Coordinates of C-alpha atoms and ligand atoms in Angstrom, one line a residue:
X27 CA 0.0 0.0 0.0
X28 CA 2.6 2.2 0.6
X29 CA 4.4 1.6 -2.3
X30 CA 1.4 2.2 -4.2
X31 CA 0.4 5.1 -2.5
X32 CA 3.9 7.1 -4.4
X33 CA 1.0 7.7 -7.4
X34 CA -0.9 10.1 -5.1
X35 CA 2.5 12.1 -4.9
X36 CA 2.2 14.6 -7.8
X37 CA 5.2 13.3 -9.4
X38 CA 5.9 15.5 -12.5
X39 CA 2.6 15.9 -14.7
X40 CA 2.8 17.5 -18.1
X41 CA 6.6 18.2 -17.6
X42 CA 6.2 20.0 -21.0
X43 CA 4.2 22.1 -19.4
X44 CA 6.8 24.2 -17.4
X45 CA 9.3 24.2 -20.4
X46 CA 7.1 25.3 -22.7
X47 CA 3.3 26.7 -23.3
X48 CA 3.6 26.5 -27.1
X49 CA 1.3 23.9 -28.6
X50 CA 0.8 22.6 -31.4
X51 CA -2.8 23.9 -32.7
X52 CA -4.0 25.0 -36.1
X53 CA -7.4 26.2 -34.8
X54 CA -8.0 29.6 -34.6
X55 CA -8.2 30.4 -30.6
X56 CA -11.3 33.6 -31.3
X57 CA -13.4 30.8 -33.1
X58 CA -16.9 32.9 -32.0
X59 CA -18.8 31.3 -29.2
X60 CA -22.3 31.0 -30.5
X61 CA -23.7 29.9 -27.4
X62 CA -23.8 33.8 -26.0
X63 CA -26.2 34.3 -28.5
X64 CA -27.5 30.7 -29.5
X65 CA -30.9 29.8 -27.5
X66 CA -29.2 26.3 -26.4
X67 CA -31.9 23.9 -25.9
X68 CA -31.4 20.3 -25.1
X69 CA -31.5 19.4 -28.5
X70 CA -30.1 16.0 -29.6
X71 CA -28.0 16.5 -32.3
X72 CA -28.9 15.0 -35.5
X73 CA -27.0 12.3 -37.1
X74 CA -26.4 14.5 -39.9
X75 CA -23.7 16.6 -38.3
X76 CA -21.6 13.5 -38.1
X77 CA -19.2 14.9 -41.0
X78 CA -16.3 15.6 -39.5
X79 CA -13.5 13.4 -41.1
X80 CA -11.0 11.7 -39.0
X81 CA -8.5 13.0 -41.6
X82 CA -10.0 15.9 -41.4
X83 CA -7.1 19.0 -40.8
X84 CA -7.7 21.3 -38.2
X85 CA -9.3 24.3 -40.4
X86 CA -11.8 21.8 -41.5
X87 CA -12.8 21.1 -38.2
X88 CA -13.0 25.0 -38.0
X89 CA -15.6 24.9 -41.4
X90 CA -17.1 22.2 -39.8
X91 CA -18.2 24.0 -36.8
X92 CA -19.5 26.9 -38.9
X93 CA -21.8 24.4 -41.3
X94 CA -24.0 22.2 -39.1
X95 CA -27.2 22.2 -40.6
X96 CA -30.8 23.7 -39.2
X97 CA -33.0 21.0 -38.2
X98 CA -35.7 23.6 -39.0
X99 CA -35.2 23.9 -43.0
X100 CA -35.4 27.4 -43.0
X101 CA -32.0 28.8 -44.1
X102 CA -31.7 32.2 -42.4
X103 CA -29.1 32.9 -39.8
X104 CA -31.2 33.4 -37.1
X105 CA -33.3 30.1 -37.5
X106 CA -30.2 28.3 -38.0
X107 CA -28.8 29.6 -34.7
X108 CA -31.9 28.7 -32.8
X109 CA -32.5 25.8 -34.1
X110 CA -29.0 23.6 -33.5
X111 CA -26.6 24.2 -30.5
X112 CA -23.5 25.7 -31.8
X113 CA -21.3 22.0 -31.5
X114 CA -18.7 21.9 -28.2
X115 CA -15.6 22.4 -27.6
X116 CA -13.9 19.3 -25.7
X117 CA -10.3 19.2 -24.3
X118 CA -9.4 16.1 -23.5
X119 CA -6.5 15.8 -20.8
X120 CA -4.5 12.8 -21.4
X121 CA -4.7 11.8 -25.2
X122 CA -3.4 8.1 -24.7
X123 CA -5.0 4.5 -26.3
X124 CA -9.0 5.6 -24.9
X125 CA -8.3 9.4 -24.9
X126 CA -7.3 9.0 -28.8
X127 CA -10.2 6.3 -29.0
X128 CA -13.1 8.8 -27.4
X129 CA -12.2 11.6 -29.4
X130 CA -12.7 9.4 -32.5
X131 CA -16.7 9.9 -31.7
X132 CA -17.0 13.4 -30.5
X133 CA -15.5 14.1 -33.6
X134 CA -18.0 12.0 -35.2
X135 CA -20.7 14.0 -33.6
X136 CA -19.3 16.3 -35.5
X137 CA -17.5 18.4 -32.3
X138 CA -13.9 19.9 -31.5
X139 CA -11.3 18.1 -29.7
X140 CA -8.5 19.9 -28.7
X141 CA -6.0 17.7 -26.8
X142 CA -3.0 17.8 -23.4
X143 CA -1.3 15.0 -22.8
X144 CA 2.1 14.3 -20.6
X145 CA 3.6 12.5 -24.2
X146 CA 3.4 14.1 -27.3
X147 CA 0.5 14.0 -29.3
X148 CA 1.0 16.5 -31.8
X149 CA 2.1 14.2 -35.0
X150 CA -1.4 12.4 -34.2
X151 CA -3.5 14.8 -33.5
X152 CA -1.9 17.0 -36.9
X153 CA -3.9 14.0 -39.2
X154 CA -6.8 13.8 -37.5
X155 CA -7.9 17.0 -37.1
X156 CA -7.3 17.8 -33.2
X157 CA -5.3 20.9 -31.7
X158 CA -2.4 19.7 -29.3
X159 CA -1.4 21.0 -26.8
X160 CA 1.7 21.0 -24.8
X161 CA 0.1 22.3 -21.3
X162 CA -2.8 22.1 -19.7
X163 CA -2.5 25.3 -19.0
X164 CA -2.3 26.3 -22.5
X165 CA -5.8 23.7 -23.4
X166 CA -7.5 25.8 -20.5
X167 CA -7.5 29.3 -22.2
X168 CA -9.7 27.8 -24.9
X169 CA -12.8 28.3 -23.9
X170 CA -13.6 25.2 -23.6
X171 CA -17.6 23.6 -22.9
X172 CA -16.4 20.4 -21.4
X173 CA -12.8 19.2 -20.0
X174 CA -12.9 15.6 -20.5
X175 CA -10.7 13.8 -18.2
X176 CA -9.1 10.7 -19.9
X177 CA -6.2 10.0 -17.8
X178 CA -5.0 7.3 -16.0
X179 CA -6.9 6.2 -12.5
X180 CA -3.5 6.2 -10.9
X181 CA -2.6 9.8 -12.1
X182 CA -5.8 11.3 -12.3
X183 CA -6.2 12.7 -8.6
X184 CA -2.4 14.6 -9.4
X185 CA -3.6 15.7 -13.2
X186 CA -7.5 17.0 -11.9
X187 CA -5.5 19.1 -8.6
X188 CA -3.1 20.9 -11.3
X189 CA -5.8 22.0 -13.4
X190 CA -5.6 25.6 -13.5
X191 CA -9.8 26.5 -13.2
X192 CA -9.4 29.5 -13.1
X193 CA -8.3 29.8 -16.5
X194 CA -11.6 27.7 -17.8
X195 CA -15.4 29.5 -18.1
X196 CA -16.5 29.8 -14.5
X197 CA -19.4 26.9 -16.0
X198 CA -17.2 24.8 -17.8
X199 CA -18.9 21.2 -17.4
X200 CA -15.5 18.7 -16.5
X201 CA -16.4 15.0 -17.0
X202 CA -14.3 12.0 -16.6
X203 CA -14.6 8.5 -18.4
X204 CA -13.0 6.5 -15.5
X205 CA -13.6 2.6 -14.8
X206 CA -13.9 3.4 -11.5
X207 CA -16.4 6.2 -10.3
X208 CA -16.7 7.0 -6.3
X209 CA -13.0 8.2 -6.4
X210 CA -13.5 10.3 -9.7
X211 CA -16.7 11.8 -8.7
X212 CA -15.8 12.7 -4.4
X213 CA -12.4 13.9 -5.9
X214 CA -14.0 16.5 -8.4
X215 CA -16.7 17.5 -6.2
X216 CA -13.8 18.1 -3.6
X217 CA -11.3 20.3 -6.0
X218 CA -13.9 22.3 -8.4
X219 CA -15.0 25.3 -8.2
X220 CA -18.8 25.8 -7.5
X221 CA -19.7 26.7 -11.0
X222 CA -18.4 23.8 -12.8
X223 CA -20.9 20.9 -13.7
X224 CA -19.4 17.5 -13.2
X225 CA -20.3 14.8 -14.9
X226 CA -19.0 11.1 -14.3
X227 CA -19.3 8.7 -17.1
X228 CA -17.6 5.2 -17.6
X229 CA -18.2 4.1 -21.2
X230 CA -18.2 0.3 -20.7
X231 CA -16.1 -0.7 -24.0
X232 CA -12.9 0.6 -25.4
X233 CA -10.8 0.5 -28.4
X234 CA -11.0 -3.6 -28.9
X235 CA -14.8 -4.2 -27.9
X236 CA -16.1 -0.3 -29.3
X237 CA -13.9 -1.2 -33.2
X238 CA -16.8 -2.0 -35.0
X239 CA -18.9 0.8 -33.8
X240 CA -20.1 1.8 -30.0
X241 CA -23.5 0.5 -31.1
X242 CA -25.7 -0.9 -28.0
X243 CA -22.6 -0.9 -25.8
X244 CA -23.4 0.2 -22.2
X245 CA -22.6 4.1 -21.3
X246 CA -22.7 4.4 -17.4
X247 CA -23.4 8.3 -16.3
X248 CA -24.0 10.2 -13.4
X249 CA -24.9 13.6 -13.3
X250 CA -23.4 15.0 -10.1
X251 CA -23.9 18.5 -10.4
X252 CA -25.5 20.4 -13.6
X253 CA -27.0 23.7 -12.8
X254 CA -30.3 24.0 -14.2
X255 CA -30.0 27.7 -15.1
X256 CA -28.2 29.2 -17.6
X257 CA -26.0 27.0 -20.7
X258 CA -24.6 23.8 -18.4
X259 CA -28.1 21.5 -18.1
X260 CA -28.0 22.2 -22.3
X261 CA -24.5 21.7 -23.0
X262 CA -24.4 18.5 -20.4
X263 CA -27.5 16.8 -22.9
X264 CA -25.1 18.3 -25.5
X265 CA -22.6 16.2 -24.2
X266 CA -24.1 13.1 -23.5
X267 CA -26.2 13.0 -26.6
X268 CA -22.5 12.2 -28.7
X269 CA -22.6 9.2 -26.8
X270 CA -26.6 8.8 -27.7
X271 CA -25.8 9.3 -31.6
X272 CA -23.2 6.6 -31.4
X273 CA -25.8 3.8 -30.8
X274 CA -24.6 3.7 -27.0
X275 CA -27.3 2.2 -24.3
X276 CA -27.2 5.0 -21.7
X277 CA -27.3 3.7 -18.2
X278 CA -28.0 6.4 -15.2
X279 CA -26.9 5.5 -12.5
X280 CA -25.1 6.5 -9.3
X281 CA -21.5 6.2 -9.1
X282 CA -21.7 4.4 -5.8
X283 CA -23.5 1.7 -8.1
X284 CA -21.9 1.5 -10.2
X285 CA -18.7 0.5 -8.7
X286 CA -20.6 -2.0 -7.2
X287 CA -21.8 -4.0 -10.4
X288 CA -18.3 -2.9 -11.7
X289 CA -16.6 -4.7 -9.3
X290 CA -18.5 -7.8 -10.0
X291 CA -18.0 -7.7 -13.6
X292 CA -15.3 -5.6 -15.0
X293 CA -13.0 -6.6 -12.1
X294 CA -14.0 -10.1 -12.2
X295 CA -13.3 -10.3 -16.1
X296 CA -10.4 -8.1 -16.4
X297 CA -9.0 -10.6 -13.1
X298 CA -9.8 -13.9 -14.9
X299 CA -7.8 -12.5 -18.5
X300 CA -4.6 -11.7 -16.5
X301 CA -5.0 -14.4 -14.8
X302 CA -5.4 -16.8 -17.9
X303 CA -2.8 -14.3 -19.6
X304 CA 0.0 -16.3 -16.9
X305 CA -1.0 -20.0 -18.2
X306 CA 0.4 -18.4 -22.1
X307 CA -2.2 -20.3 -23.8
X308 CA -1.8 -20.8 -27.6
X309 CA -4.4 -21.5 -30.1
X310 CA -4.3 -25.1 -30.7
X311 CA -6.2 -27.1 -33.8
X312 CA -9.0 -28.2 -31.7
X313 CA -10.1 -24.9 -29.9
X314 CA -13.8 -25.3 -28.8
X315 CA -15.7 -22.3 -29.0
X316 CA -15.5 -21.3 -25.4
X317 CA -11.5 -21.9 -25.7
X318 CA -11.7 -19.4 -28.8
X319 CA -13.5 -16.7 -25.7
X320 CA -10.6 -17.2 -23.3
X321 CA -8.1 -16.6 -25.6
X322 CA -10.3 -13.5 -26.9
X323 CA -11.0 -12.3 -23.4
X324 CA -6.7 -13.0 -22.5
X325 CA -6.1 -10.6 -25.9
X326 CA -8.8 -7.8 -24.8
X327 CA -7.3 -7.8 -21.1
X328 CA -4.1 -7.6 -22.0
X329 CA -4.3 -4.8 -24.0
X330 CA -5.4 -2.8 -21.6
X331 CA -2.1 -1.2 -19.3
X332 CA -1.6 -2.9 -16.1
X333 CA -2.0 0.6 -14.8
X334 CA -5.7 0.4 -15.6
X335 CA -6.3 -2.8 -13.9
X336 CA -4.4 -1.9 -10.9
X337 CA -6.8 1.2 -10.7
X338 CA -9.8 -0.9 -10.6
X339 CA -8.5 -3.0 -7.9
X340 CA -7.3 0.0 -5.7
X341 CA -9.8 2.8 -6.5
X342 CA -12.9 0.6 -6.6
X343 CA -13.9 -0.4 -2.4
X344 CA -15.4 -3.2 -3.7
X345 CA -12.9 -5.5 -5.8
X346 CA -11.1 -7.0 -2.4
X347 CA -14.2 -8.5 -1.7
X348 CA -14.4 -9.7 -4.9
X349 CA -10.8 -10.7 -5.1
X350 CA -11.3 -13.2 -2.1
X351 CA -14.9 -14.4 -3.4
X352 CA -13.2 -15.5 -6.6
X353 CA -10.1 -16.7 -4.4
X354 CA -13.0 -18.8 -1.9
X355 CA -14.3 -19.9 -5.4
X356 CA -11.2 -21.4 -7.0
X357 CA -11.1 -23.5 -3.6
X358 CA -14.4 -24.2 -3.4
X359 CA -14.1 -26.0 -7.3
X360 CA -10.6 -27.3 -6.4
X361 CA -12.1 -28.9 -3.3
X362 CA -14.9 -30.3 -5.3
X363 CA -12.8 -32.2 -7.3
X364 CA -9.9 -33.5 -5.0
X365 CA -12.9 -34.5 -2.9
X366 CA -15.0 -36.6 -5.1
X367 CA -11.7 -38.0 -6.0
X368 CA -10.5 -38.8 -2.2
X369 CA -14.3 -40.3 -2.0
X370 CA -13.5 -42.9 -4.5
X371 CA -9.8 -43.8 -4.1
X372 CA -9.9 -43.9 -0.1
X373 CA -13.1 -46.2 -1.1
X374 CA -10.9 -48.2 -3.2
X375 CA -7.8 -48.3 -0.5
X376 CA -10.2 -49.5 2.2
X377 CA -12.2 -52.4 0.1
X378 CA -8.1 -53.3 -0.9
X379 CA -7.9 -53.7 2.8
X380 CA -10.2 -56.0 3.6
X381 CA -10.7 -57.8 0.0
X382 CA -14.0 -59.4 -0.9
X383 CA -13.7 -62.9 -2.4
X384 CA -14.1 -62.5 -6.0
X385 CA -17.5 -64.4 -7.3
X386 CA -17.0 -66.8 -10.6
X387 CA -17.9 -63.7 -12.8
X388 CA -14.8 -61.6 -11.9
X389 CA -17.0 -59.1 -9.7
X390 CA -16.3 -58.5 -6.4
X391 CA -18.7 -58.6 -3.9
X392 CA -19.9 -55.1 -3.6
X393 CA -20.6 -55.2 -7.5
X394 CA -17.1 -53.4 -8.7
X395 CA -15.0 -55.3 -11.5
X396 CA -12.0 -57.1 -9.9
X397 CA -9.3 -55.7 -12.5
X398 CA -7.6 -52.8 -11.3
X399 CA -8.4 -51.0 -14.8
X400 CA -11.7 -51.4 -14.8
X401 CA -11.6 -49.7 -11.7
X402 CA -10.8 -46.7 -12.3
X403 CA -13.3 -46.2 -15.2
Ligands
NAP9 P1 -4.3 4.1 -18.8 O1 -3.0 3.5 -18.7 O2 -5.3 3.8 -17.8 O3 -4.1 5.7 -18.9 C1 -3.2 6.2 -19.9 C2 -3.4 7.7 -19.9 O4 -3.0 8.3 -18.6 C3 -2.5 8.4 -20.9 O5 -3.2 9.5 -21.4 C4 -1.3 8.9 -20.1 O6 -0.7 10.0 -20.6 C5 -2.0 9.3 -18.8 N1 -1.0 9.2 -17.7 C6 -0.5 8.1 -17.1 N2 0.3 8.4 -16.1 C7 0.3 9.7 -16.0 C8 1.0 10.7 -15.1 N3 1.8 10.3 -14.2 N4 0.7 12.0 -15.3 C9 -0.1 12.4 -16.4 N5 -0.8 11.6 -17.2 C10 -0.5 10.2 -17.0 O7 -4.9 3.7 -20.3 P2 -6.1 4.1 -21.1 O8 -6.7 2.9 -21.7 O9 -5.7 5.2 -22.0 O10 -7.2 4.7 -20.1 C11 -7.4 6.0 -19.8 C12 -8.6 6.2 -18.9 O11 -9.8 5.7 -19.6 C13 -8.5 5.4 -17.6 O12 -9.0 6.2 -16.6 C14 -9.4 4.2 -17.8 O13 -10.0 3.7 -16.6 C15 -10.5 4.8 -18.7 N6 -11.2 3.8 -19.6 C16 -10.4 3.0 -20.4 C17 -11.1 2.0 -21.2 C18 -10.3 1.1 -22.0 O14 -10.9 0.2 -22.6 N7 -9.0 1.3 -22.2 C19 -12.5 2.0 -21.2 C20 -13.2 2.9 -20.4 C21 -12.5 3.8 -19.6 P3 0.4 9.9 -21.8 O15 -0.1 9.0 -22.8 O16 0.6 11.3 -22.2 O17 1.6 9.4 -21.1

């Protein structure tokens, strides 16, 4: 625990940060806010709007922003404005393997992503579209709508405390896509200031199960605190609706709950993969369909950074519980076996013991064959 317990420490975050606040971002920084004069309503956006490219260069994200269509038909300026939320603005802090993955559908939804990561991004995010960043800092000053926290579980509680808030809109809405969500949410409630919405969200798939589309996978949210007045109750529908568009099944719930059904099943799954991941099974020529699943669920589990696991066991209250259910369980099975096993053989020893004369047939007494192999049968 103590060892562990060195992650809480602050150690270095964004070291680029103090070095240098140039970033690498092709997006104009006075792109006009059109929510000061935009009614927003908590419109769900419509699938149309889903045109911005991946490949798509930063000053097409730019034209993109400036072209989503009127729901309403009529083409005047006004209408327009009324009619279809201007599209957000999310920075994303921490850009890694599900930062670059969740970016891949806001985009979709046809919103900006602008990007700060510790490791450099800026190659990536140059072909697909997304302003990097070198600081936080420096993604704070770009009034952004939401502040999407896609960092590690382990770093996450030194990355939210060095946010610098008071360079974000006093109603910025900061969210978080965690796979563990009491620590996320008591931490941001704890550091924000009273004006920011926080919402907690743990989108239950990632970049192998979510490939082919997010598409009836689960998205867990909680809204913890969305003011009803003023842009943030709009902006938060805003945000969740990208996950909406994408086919997701929403799931409200409480973060409290949610680590409790995560603990049975995320930490349960992702437990069983490493653990199969230490036997090295290979594919063999006679894989049975549930053979094929193990070695599916070993690959999916393993490609998620040990980091991640290890967050789920230490941030989540309820995966030692589970840790010694599964242990109890193992033993439970193991005794099972090595008891129905002890049944027959001590069965076997003692009848050896005291041998019953052998009828003409070759049975024993007691019905069993007399020849050792048969036996065992
Ligand atoms: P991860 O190993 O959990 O996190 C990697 C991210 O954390 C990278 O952006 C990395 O930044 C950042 N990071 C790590 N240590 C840091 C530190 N000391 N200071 C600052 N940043 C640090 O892997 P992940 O799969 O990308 O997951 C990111 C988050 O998404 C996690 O909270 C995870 O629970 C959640 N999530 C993941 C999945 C999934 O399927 N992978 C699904 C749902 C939710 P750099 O890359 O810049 O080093």
């Amino acid at each position: 625990m103590a060892t562990s317990l060195r992650h809480f420490a602050g150690l270095g975050y964004f070291p680029a940060a103090a070095s240098s606040s140039g970033f690498t971002c092709f997006l104009r920084r006075d792109t006009p806010n059109f929510c000061a004069f935009v009614a927003l309503r908590p419109i769900r956006p419509p699938a149309a709007t889903v045109t911005a490219k991946a490949s798509a260069s930063p000053s097409t994200v730019e034209q993109h922003v400036q072209a989503v269509p009127s729901h309403s038909g009529d083409s005047s300026p006004a209408s327009s404005a009324a009619a279809v939320p201007a599209p957000l603005r999310v920075g994303i802090v921490g850009f890694g393997n599900f930062g670059q993955f969740i970016a891949g559908g806001v985009q979709r939804q046809g919103h900006t992503v602008l990007a700060a990561s510790r490791s450099d991004y800026s190659t990536y995010c140059a072909q697909h579209g997304i302003g990097f960043f070198r600081s936080v800092d420096a993604l704070c000053e770009e009034q952004l709508d939401v502040l999407l926290i896609c960092s590690s579980i382990l770093s996450t509680e030194g990355v939210v405390r060095a946010i610098p808030f008071h360079r974000l809109r006093p109603d910025t809405i900061v969210a978080d896509v965690l796979s563990v969500k009491e620590f996320p949410r008591n931490l941001l409630l704890e550091v924000l200031p009273p004006g920011f919405g926080i919402i907690c969200t743990h989108p239950m798939f990632g970049p192998e199960s979510g490939k082919h589309g997010w598409g009836k996978l689960p998205f867990v949210f909680d809204k913890v605190r969305v003011a009803e007045d003023g842009d943030q109750a709009a902006k938060c529908d805003q945000f969740l609706s990208i996950f909406e568009q994408e086919g997701c099944r929403m799931v409200e719930m409480s973060c409290a709950e949610h680590d409790r059904y995560a603990a049975g099943s995320q930490f349960i799954t992702h437990t069983i993969g490493r653990v199969l991941s230490q036997l090295n099974l290979k594919s063999t020529p006679i894989n049975t369909k549930g053979y094929e699943t193990l070695l599916q669920l070993t690959k999916n589990t393993v490609s998620d950074s040990f980091d991640l696991y290890y967050g789920l066991f230490m941030y989540n209250i309820n995966a030692t519980e589970q840790l010694d259910n599964l242990e109890m369980s193992f033993e439970k099975v193991r005794q099972m076996l090595s008891g129905r096993l002890h049944e027959f053989i001590r069965k076997q020893i003692v009848e050896r013991a005291a041998p019953v004369p052998a009828d003409p047939s070759g049975k024993l007494a007691n019905g069993l064959s007399s020849s050792p192999a048969a036996r065992l049968l």
